[in-house]
mmCIF file of C-alpha atoms in Angstrom:
data_model
loop_
_atom_site.group_PDB
_atom_site.id
_atom_site.type_symbol
_atom_site.label_atom_id
_atom_site.label_comp_id
_atom_site.label_asym_id
_atom_site.label_seq_id
_atom_site.Cartn_x
_atom_site.Cartn_y
_atom_site.Cartn_z
ATOM 1 C CA MET A 8 -32.767 7.081 -47.116
ATOM 2 C CA GLN A 9 -30.805 10.163 -45.432
ATOM 3 C CA ASP A 10 -32.780 12.729 -43.949
ATOM 4 C CA VAL A 11 -30.587 15.345 -45.374
ATOM 5 C CA ILE A 12 -27.674 15.185 -48.270
ATOM 6 C CA ILE A 13 -25.536 18.585 -48.109
ATOM 7 C CA ILE A 14 -23.540 18.733 -51.223
ATOM 8 C CA GLY A 15 -20.532 20.742 -50.300
ATOM 9 C CA GLY A 16 -18.534 20.373 -47.204
ATOM 10 C CA SER A 17 -16.867 23.429 -46.212
ATOM 11 C CA PHE A 18 -17.914 26.163 -43.858
ATOM 12 C CA ALA A 19 -21.423 26.149 -44.744
ATOM 13 C CA GLY A 20 -22.170 22.701 -45.049
ATOM 14 C CA LEU A 21 -20.054 21.509 -42.098
ATOM 15 C CA THR A 22 -22.144 24.004 -39.835
ATOM 16 C CA ALA A 23 -25.240 22.802 -41.147
ATOM 17 C CA ALA A 24 -24.274 19.144 -40.825
ATOM 18 C CA MET A 25 -23.276 19.728 -36.976
ATOM 19 C CA GLN A 26 -26.415 21.433 -36.328
ATOM 20 C CA LEU A 27 -28.452 18.660 -38.016
ATOM 21 C CA GLY A 28 -26.351 15.853 -36.412
ATOM 22 C CA ARG A 29 -27.404 17.199 -32.833
ATOM 23 C CA ALA A 30 -31.030 17.454 -34.004
ATOM 24 C CA ARG A 31 -29.907 13.365 -34.550
ATOM 25 C CA ARG A 32 -30.828 13.737 -38.300
ATOM 26 C CA LYS A 33 -29.401 11.208 -40.731
ATOM 27 C CA VAL A 34 -26.937 13.449 -42.836
ATOM 28 C CA THR A 35 -24.482 12.807 -45.650
ATOM 29 C CA VAL A 36 -22.252 15.640 -46.585
ATOM 30 C CA LEU A 37 -20.720 15.058 -50.002
ATOM 31 C CA ASP A 38 -17.502 17.052 -50.418
ATOM 32 C CA THR A 39 -14.495 17.410 -53.295
ATOM 33 C CA GLY A 40 -12.340 19.243 -50.811
ATOM 34 C CA LEU A 41 -11.614 22.462 -52.594
ATOM 35 C CA ASN A 42 -12.482 25.108 -50.628
ATOM 36 C CA ARG A 43 -12.569 28.586 -52.123
ATOM 37 C CA ASN A 44 -10.404 29.966 -49.512
ATOM 38 C CA ARG A 45 -7.461 27.432 -49.621
ATOM 39 C CA TYR A 46 -5.420 29.612 -51.429
ATOM 40 C CA ALA A 47 -5.202 32.028 -47.965
ATOM 41 C CA SER A 48 -2.632 31.474 -45.392
ATOM 42 C CA HIS A 49 -4.824 32.319 -42.650
ATOM 43 C CA ALA A 50 -8.693 33.310 -41.954
ATOM 44 C CA HIS A 51 -9.520 36.408 -40.060
ATOM 45 C CA ASN A 52 -12.530 37.783 -38.553
ATOM 46 C CA ILE A 53 -13.454 34.552 -36.864
ATOM 47 C CA PHE A 54 -14.270 34.877 -33.162
ATOM 48 C CA GLY A 55 -11.884 32.905 -31.295
ATOM 49 C CA HIS A 56 -9.818 31.783 -34.253
ATOM 50 C CA ASP A 57 -8.543 35.016 -35.639
ATOM 51 C CA GLY A 58 -5.455 34.301 -37.876
ATOM 52 C CA THR A 59 -5.891 29.976 -38.009
ATOM 53 C CA PRO A 60 -5.111 28.707 -41.236
ATOM 54 C CA PRO A 61 -8.564 27.627 -43.634
ATOM 55 C CA GLY A 62 -7.508 24.343 -43.448
ATOM 56 C CA ASP A 63 -6.842 24.113 -40.089
ATOM 57 C CA LEU A 64 -10.342 25.237 -39.261
ATOM 58 C CA LEU A 65 -12.007 22.644 -41.716
ATOM 59 C CA THR A 66 -9.907 19.834 -40.019
ATOM 60 C CA ALA A 67 -11.296 20.510 -36.830
ATOM 61 C CA ALA A 68 -14.838 21.012 -37.811
ATOM 62 C CA ARG A 69 -14.670 17.614 -39.613
ATOM 63 C CA ALA A 70 -13.456 15.859 -36.541
ATOM 64 C CA GLN A 71 -16.104 17.764 -34.694
ATOM 65 C CA VAL A 72 -18.879 16.624 -36.970
ATOM 66 C CA ALA A 73 -17.509 13.025 -37.282
ATOM 67 C CA HIS A 74 -18.402 12.816 -33.728
ATOM 68 C CA TYR A 75 -22.181 12.661 -34.664
ATOM 69 C CA PRO A 76 -23.185 9.082 -35.415
ATOM 70 C CA THR A 77 -25.755 10.211 -37.798
ATOM 71 C CA VAL A 78 -23.588 12.153 -40.225
ATOM 72 C CA LYS A 79 -21.650 10.723 -42.724
ATOM 73 C CA LEU A 80 -18.664 12.504 -44.132
ATOM 74 C CA VAL A 81 -18.159 11.449 -47.776
ATOM 75 C CA SER A 82 -15.183 12.695 -49.920
ATOM 76 C CA GLY A 83 -16.660 12.826 -53.464
ATOM 77 C CA LYS A 84 -18.455 14.810 -56.376
ATOM 78 C CA ALA A 85 -22.070 15.425 -56.757
ATOM 79 C CA VAL A 86 -22.859 14.973 -60.574
ATOM 80 C CA GLY A 87 -26.530 14.748 -60.787
ATOM 81 C CA ILE A 88 -29.600 15.403 -59.127
ATOM 82 C CA SER A 89 -33.498 14.609 -59.433
ATOM 83 C CA GLY A 90 -36.589 14.438 -57.438
ATOM 84 C CA GLU A 91 -38.856 15.753 -54.866
ATOM 85 C CA PRO A 92 -39.160 16.190 -51.319
ATOM 86 C CA ASP A 93 -38.952 13.331 -49.331
ATOM 87 C CA ASN A 94 -37.494 11.689 -52.327
ATOM 88 C CA PHE A 95 -34.168 13.172 -53.994
ATOM 89 C CA VAL A 96 -31.537 11.086 -55.420
ATOM 90 C CA VAL A 97 -27.828 12.324 -55.637
ATOM 91 C CA THR A 98 -25.499 10.703 -58.232
ATOM 92 C CA THR A 99 -21.926 11.068 -57.649
ATOM 93 C CA ALA A 100 -18.865 10.936 -59.740
ATOM 94 C CA GLU A 101 -18.147 7.291 -59.029
ATOM 95 C CA GLY A 102 -21.591 6.316 -59.916
ATOM 96 C CA GLU A 103 -23.143 6.108 -56.537
ATOM 97 C CA THR A 104 -26.513 7.312 -55.706
ATOM 98 C CA ILE A 105 -28.150 8.452 -52.500
ATOM 99 C CA SER A 106 -31.541 9.155 -51.582
ATOM 100 C CA GLY A 107 -32.569 11.729 -48.912
ATOM 101 C CA ARG A 108 -35.491 13.755 -48.093
ATOM 102 C CA ARG A 109 -34.007 16.924 -48.473
ATOM 103 C CA ILE A 110 -30.984 18.978 -49.781
ATOM 104 C CA ILE A 111 -28.875 21.567 -48.977
ATOM 105 C CA LEU A 112 -26.659 23.171 -51.976
ATOM 106 C CA SER A 113 -23.578 24.513 -50.329
ATOM 107 C CA TYR A 114 -20.951 23.819 -53.131
ATOM 108 C CA GLY A 115 -19.634 27.258 -53.477
ATOM 109 C CA ILE A 116 -18.184 28.999 -56.217
ATOM 110 C CA VAL A 117 -14.937 29.195 -58.197
ATOM 111 C CA ASP A 118 -13.004 32.563 -59.005
ATOM 112 C CA GLU A 119 -11.868 32.700 -62.583
ATOM 113 C CA PHE A 120 -8.574 34.293 -62.779
ATOM 114 C CA PRO A 121 -7.312 36.574 -65.552
ATOM 115 C CA SER A 122 -4.947 35.425 -67.694
ATOM 116 C CA ILE A 123 -2.297 38.146 -66.001
ATOM 117 C CA PRO A 124 1.082 36.538 -65.424
ATOM 118 C CA GLY A 125 1.229 36.836 -61.473
ATOM 119 C CA PHE A 126 -2.598 36.863 -60.932
ATOM 120 C CA ALA A 127 -3.127 33.090 -59.794
ATOM 121 C CA GLU A 128 0.247 32.664 -57.877
ATOM 122 C CA SER A 129 -0.518 35.716 -55.754
ATOM 123 C CA TRP A 130 -4.531 35.139 -55.391
ATOM 124 C CA GLY A 131 -5.083 34.961 -51.676
ATOM 125 C CA ASN A 132 -1.806 36.476 -50.508
ATOM 126 C CA THR A 133 -1.238 39.856 -51.659
ATOM 127 C CA VAL A 134 -3.824 39.778 -54.676
ATOM 128 C CA ILE A 135 -6.618 39.980 -52.623
ATOM 129 C CA HIS A 136 -10.607 40.755 -52.616
ATOM 130 C CA CYS A 137 -11.540 41.994 -49.410
ATOM 131 C CA PRO A 138 -9.907 44.619 -46.809
ATOM 132 C CA PHE A 139 -11.733 43.371 -43.724
ATOM 133 C CA CYS A 140 -10.210 39.572 -44.333
ATOM 134 C CA HIS A 141 -6.908 40.717 -45.429
ATOM 135 C CA GLY A 142 -6.377 44.514 -45.082
ATOM 136 C CA TYR A 143 -4.819 44.694 -41.821
ATOM 137 C CA GLU A 144 -1.906 42.724 -42.986
ATOM 138 C CA VAL A 145 -0.885 45.223 -45.538
ATOM 139 C CA ALA A 146 -2.233 48.330 -43.854
ATOM 140 C CA GLY A 147 -0.331 51.976 -44.431
ATOM 141 C CA THR A 148 1.565 50.461 -47.969
ATOM 142 C CA ARG A 149 0.848 51.012 -51.534
ATOM 143 C CA TRP A 150 -2.694 49.612 -52.563
ATOM 144 C CA GLY A 151 -3.952 48.913 -56.043
ATOM 145 C CA LEU A 152 -7.349 47.929 -57.019
ATOM 146 C CA LEU A 153 -8.060 46.637 -60.277
ATOM 147 C CA TYR A 154 -11.380 47.962 -61.834
ATOM 148 C CA SER A 155 -13.826 45.207 -62.959
ATOM 149 C CA SER A 156 -17.263 46.987 -62.459
ATOM 150 C CA PRO A 157 -18.773 50.603 -61.458
ATOM 151 C CA MET A 158 -19.016 48.850 -57.874
ATOM 152 C CA SER A 159 -15.193 49.019 -57.815
ATOM 153 C CA LEU A 160 -15.492 52.953 -57.684
ATOM 154 C CA HIS A 161 -16.469 52.281 -54.046
ATOM 155 C CA GLY A 162 -13.569 50.595 -53.121
ATOM 156 C CA PRO A 163 -11.269 53.451 -52.502
ATOM 157 C CA VAL A 164 -13.450 55.131 -50.163
ATOM 158 C CA LEU A 165 -13.628 51.997 -47.951
ATOM 159 C CA TYR A 166 -9.842 51.258 -48.278
ATOM 160 C CA ALA A 167 -9.295 54.700 -46.794
ATOM 161 C CA ASN A 168 -9.491 53.387 -43.327
ATOM 162 C CA TRP A 169 -6.399 51.025 -44.048
ATOM 163 C CA THR A 170 -4.101 53.230 -46.556
ATOM 164 C CA ASP A 171 -3.694 56.643 -47.946
ATOM 165 C CA ASP A 172 -1.802 55.227 -50.959
ATOM 166 C CA ILE A 173 -4.376 53.983 -53.497
ATOM 167 C CA THR A 174 -3.890 53.326 -57.112
ATOM 168 C CA LEU A 175 -7.089 52.614 -59.433
ATOM 169 C CA ILE A 176 -6.031 50.731 -62.257
ATOM 170 C CA LEU A 177 -9.115 51.142 -65.111
ATOM 171 C CA ASP A 178 -7.388 48.268 -67.031
ATOM 172 C CA GLY A 179 -8.633 49.804 -70.363
ATOM 173 C CA ASN A 180 -12.455 50.500 -69.204
ATOM 174 C CA GLU A 181 -13.882 54.374 -68.989
ATOM 175 C CA ILE A 182 -15.703 56.139 -65.972
ATOM 176 C CA ILE A 183 -17.179 59.398 -66.097
ATOM 177 C CA GLU A 184 -15.498 62.628 -65.455
ATOM 178 C CA GLU A 185 -17.568 63.335 -62.004
ATOM 179 C CA GLU A 186 -16.653 59.809 -60.606
ATOM 180 C CA ARG A 187 -12.943 60.745 -61.767
ATOM 181 C CA SER A 188 -12.992 63.901 -60.308
ATOM 182 C CA LYS A 189 -14.288 62.575 -56.768
ATOM 183 C CA LEU A 190 -11.722 59.866 -56.595
ATOM 184 C CA GLU A 191 -8.598 62.233 -57.758
ATOM 185 C CA LYS A 192 -9.751 64.781 -54.928
ATOM 186 C CA ARG A 193 -9.396 61.982 -52.347
ATOM 187 C CA GLY A 194 -5.952 61.655 -53.564
ATOM 188 C CA VAL A 195 -6.677 58.288 -55.296
ATOM 189 C CA LYS A 196 -4.306 57.778 -58.518
ATOM 190 C CA ILE A 197 -5.875 56.759 -61.603
ATOM 191 C CA ILE A 198 -4.223 54.521 -64.550
ATOM 192 C CA ASP A 199 -6.140 54.140 -68.077
ATOM 193 C CA GLY A 200 -4.142 51.533 -69.341
ATOM 194 C CA LYS A 201 -4.654 47.879 -69.004
ATOM 195 C CA LEU A 202 -2.648 45.646 -66.713
ATOM 196 C CA ALA A 203 -0.133 43.462 -68.186
ATOM 197 C CA SER A 204 1.737 41.377 -65.357
ATOM 198 C CA ILE A 205 2.479 41.259 -61.775
ATOM 199 C CA GLN A 206 5.939 41.300 -60.171
ATOM 200 C CA HIS A 207 5.759 38.949 -57.051
ATOM 201 C CA ASP A 208 7.821 36.805 -54.677
ATOM 202 C CA ALA A 209 6.208 33.551 -53.855
ATOM 203 C CA GLY A 210 2.809 35.541 -53.819
ATOM 204 C CA ARG A 211 3.942 38.971 -52.112
ATOM 205 C CA ILE A 212 3.670 41.149 -54.726
ATOM 206 C CA SER A 213 6.111 44.383 -55.362
ATOM 207 C CA GLY A 214 4.590 45.916 -57.808
ATOM 208 C CA VAL A 215 2.761 45.670 -61.514
ATOM 209 C CA THR A 216 3.456 46.164 -65.372
ATOM 210 C CA MET A 217 1.308 47.888 -67.844
ATOM 211 C CA GLU A 218 0.696 47.257 -71.378
ATOM 212 C CA ASP A 219 2.614 50.434 -72.060
ATOM 213 C CA GLY A 220 5.558 49.252 -70.024
ATOM 214 C CA ALA A 221 4.888 51.707 -67.265
ATOM 215 C CA ASN A 222 5.925 49.988 -63.766
ATOM 216 C CA ILE A 223 3.747 50.957 -60.438
ATOM 217 C CA ALA A 224 5.251 49.750 -56.933
ATOM 218 C CA LEU A 225 2.323 48.291 -54.877
ATOM 219 C CA GLU A 226 2.256 46.155 -51.850
ATOM 220 C CA ALA A 227 -1.413 44.710 -52.215
ATOM 221 C CA LEU A 228 -3.446 44.578 -55.332
ATOM 222 C CA TYR A 229 -7.595 44.300 -54.822
ATOM 223 C CA ALA A 230 -9.498 42.329 -57.730
ATOM 224 C CA HIS A 231 -12.721 40.701 -57.899
ATOM 225 C CA PRO A 232 -12.509 38.616 -60.752
ATOM 226 C CA ARG A 233 -15.849 36.987 -62.323
ATOM 227 C CA ASN A 234 -16.672 33.497 -60.484
ATOM 228 C CA ARG A 235 -19.680 31.108 -61.152
ATOM 229 C CA PRO A 236 -20.761 28.445 -58.591
ATOM 230 C CA SER A 237 -18.419 25.222 -58.455
ATOM 231 C CA ALA A 238 -21.181 22.519 -59.991
ATOM 232 C CA ASP A 239 -24.080 22.867 -62.251
ATOM 233 C CA LEU A 240 -26.716 21.188 -59.992
ATOM 234 C CA HIS A 241 -28.479 24.492 -59.452
ATOM 235 C CA LEU A 242 -29.082 24.079 -63.189
ATOM 236 C CA GLN A 243 -30.184 20.498 -63.517
ATOM 237 C CA LEU A 244 -32.630 21.780 -60.910
ATOM 238 C CA GLY A 245 -34.012 24.899 -62.703
ATOM 239 C CA LEU A 246 -33.506 27.003 -59.613
ATOM 240 C CA GLU A 247 -33.901 30.661 -59.801
ATOM 241 C CA THR A 248 -30.479 32.457 -59.599
ATOM 242 C CA LYS A 249 -29.814 36.775 -58.955
ATOM 243 C CA ASP A 250 -26.968 38.511 -61.167
ATOM 244 C CA THR A 251 -24.280 39.867 -58.982
ATOM 245 C CA PRO A 252 -21.194 42.329 -60.478
ATOM 246 C CA THR A 253 -18.980 39.392 -60.388
ATOM 247 C CA GLY A 254 -21.371 36.374 -61.268
ATOM 248 C CA ILE A 255 -24.667 34.606 -60.171
ATOM 249 C CA MET A 256 -25.668 33.543 -56.810
ATOM 250 C CA LEU A 257 -28.889 31.218 -55.918
ATOM 251 C CA ALA A 258 -31.731 32.991 -55.027
ATOM 252 C CA VAL A 259 -33.197 32.059 -51.712
ATOM 253 C CA GLY A 260 -36.300 33.364 -49.508
ATOM 254 C CA GLU A 261 -36.654 32.542 -45.706
ATOM 255 C CA MET A 262 -34.603 30.064 -44.014
ATOM 256 C CA GLN A 263 -32.504 29.661 -47.021
ATOM 257 C CA LEU A 264 -35.079 27.991 -49.041
ATOM 258 C CA THR A 265 -34.172 28.038 -52.925
ATOM 259 C CA SER A 266 -37.389 28.263 -55.380
ATOM 260 C CA ARG A 267 -37.973 24.661 -55.250
ATOM 261 C CA PRO A 268 -39.509 23.097 -52.296
ATOM 262 C CA GLY A 269 -37.120 20.642 -50.256
ATOM 263 C CA ILE A 270 -34.045 22.382 -51.360
ATOM 264 C CA PHE A 271 -32.097 24.896 -49.376
ATOM 265 C CA ALA A 272 -28.835 26.586 -50.401
ATOM 266 C CA ALA A 273 -26.109 28.266 -48.121
ATOM 267 C CA GLY A 274 -22.614 29.725 -48.300
ATOM 268 C CA ASP A 275 -21.315 31.238 -51.224
ATOM 269 C CA LEU A 276 -23.885 30.245 -53.306
ATOM 270 C CA VAL A 277 -26.256 32.582 -51.506
ATOM 271 C CA THR A 278 -24.277 35.542 -50.375
ATOM 272 C CA GLY A 279 -22.167 38.364 -51.767
ATOM 273 C CA MET A 280 -20.416 38.778 -48.536
ATOM 274 C CA HIS A 281 -17.902 36.102 -49.328
ATOM 275 C CA SER A 282 -16.403 35.308 -45.616
ATOM 276 C CA VAL A 283 -16.234 32.140 -43.181
ATOM 277 C CA THR A 284 -18.924 33.998 -40.790
ATOM 278 C CA PHE A 285 -21.289 34.636 -43.224
ATOM 279 C CA ALA A 286 -20.975 31.182 -44.911
ATOM 280 C CA SER A 287 -21.360 29.552 -41.591
ATOM 281 C CA ASN A 288 -24.554 31.938 -40.640
ATOM 282 C CA THR A 289 -26.073 30.801 -43.636
ATOM 283 C CA GLY A 290 -25.488 27.222 -42.940
ATOM 284 C CA SER A 291 -26.661 27.552 -39.529
ATOM 285 C CA MET A 292 -29.700 28.905 -41.222
ATOM 286 C CA ALA A 293 -30.516 26.362 -43.742
ATOM 287 C CA ALA A 294 -30.377 23.581 -41.027
ATOM 288 C CA MET A 295 -33.129 25.118 -39.223
ATOM 289 C CA GLY A 296 -35.115 25.597 -42.294
ATOM 290 C CA VAL A 297 -34.638 22.016 -43.200
ATOM 291 C CA LEU A 298 -35.988 20.966 -39.656
ATOM 292 C CA GLN A 299 -38.758 23.326 -39.808
ATOM 293 C CA SER A 300 -39.747 21.937 -43.325
ATOM 294 C CA MET A 301 -39.824 18.279 -42.179
ATOM 295 C CA MET A 302 -42.012 19.190 -39.033
ATOM 296 C CA VAL A 303 -44.467 20.863 -40.983
#
């Protein structure tokens, strides 16, 4: 019987595992190795590690977590989960069962790329979602923003910190005249048509082509594709969720507790602020929540 089973061993899961290992708790971490930011060549805004490749960060973290003898890192996928506090059972794709007193769900989300040629190939390089993560490297160049929801209209105001050349591609969507006027007064160029393809060289884009054949020169394209949890364990457990502009996230309360006792959640599953720092913070909080619940 493990004290804690952590499902998902990226930044949130490993942070929780380290904290629990230092508390001398018996922990198993199940991980598929498919961290969401594996497409990015470098991670930023991480104190002491700015510009480090995400894979290098995870490799170092796994080695450090493995130092704690009560923590077991397992390469595998959880496909089933049942039980109650002090008696949860997780089943892996290989048919193994693991029993644990508490659960931390940190299996993250998957981005659902649109079927636009060049999109997937450039994702995490110059087709990006966060200016704080990637904007500095393309500052002062021509930026595009692919409209996905009314939240997209806030983007050009934020992006003005990095560039004054912004094109909003509505991709066949409509916006009210008042919003259009506000954006145009800020110097934002607005394209109404649908995006057909992205021109790139090994992920470095040079422009996009619209369905009507028009070409727009760009060095960066911001996009916010739909995303979904990378596993369905929250559905098996009947956990409460919340809608977001790009998908759903798990609803959590104090100390990252989900709507079921004994089950905590962390990382991109629970926050729209998708970054290494935020994921790690929620992982640390989930570990503290687990320890507190065990003391009670």
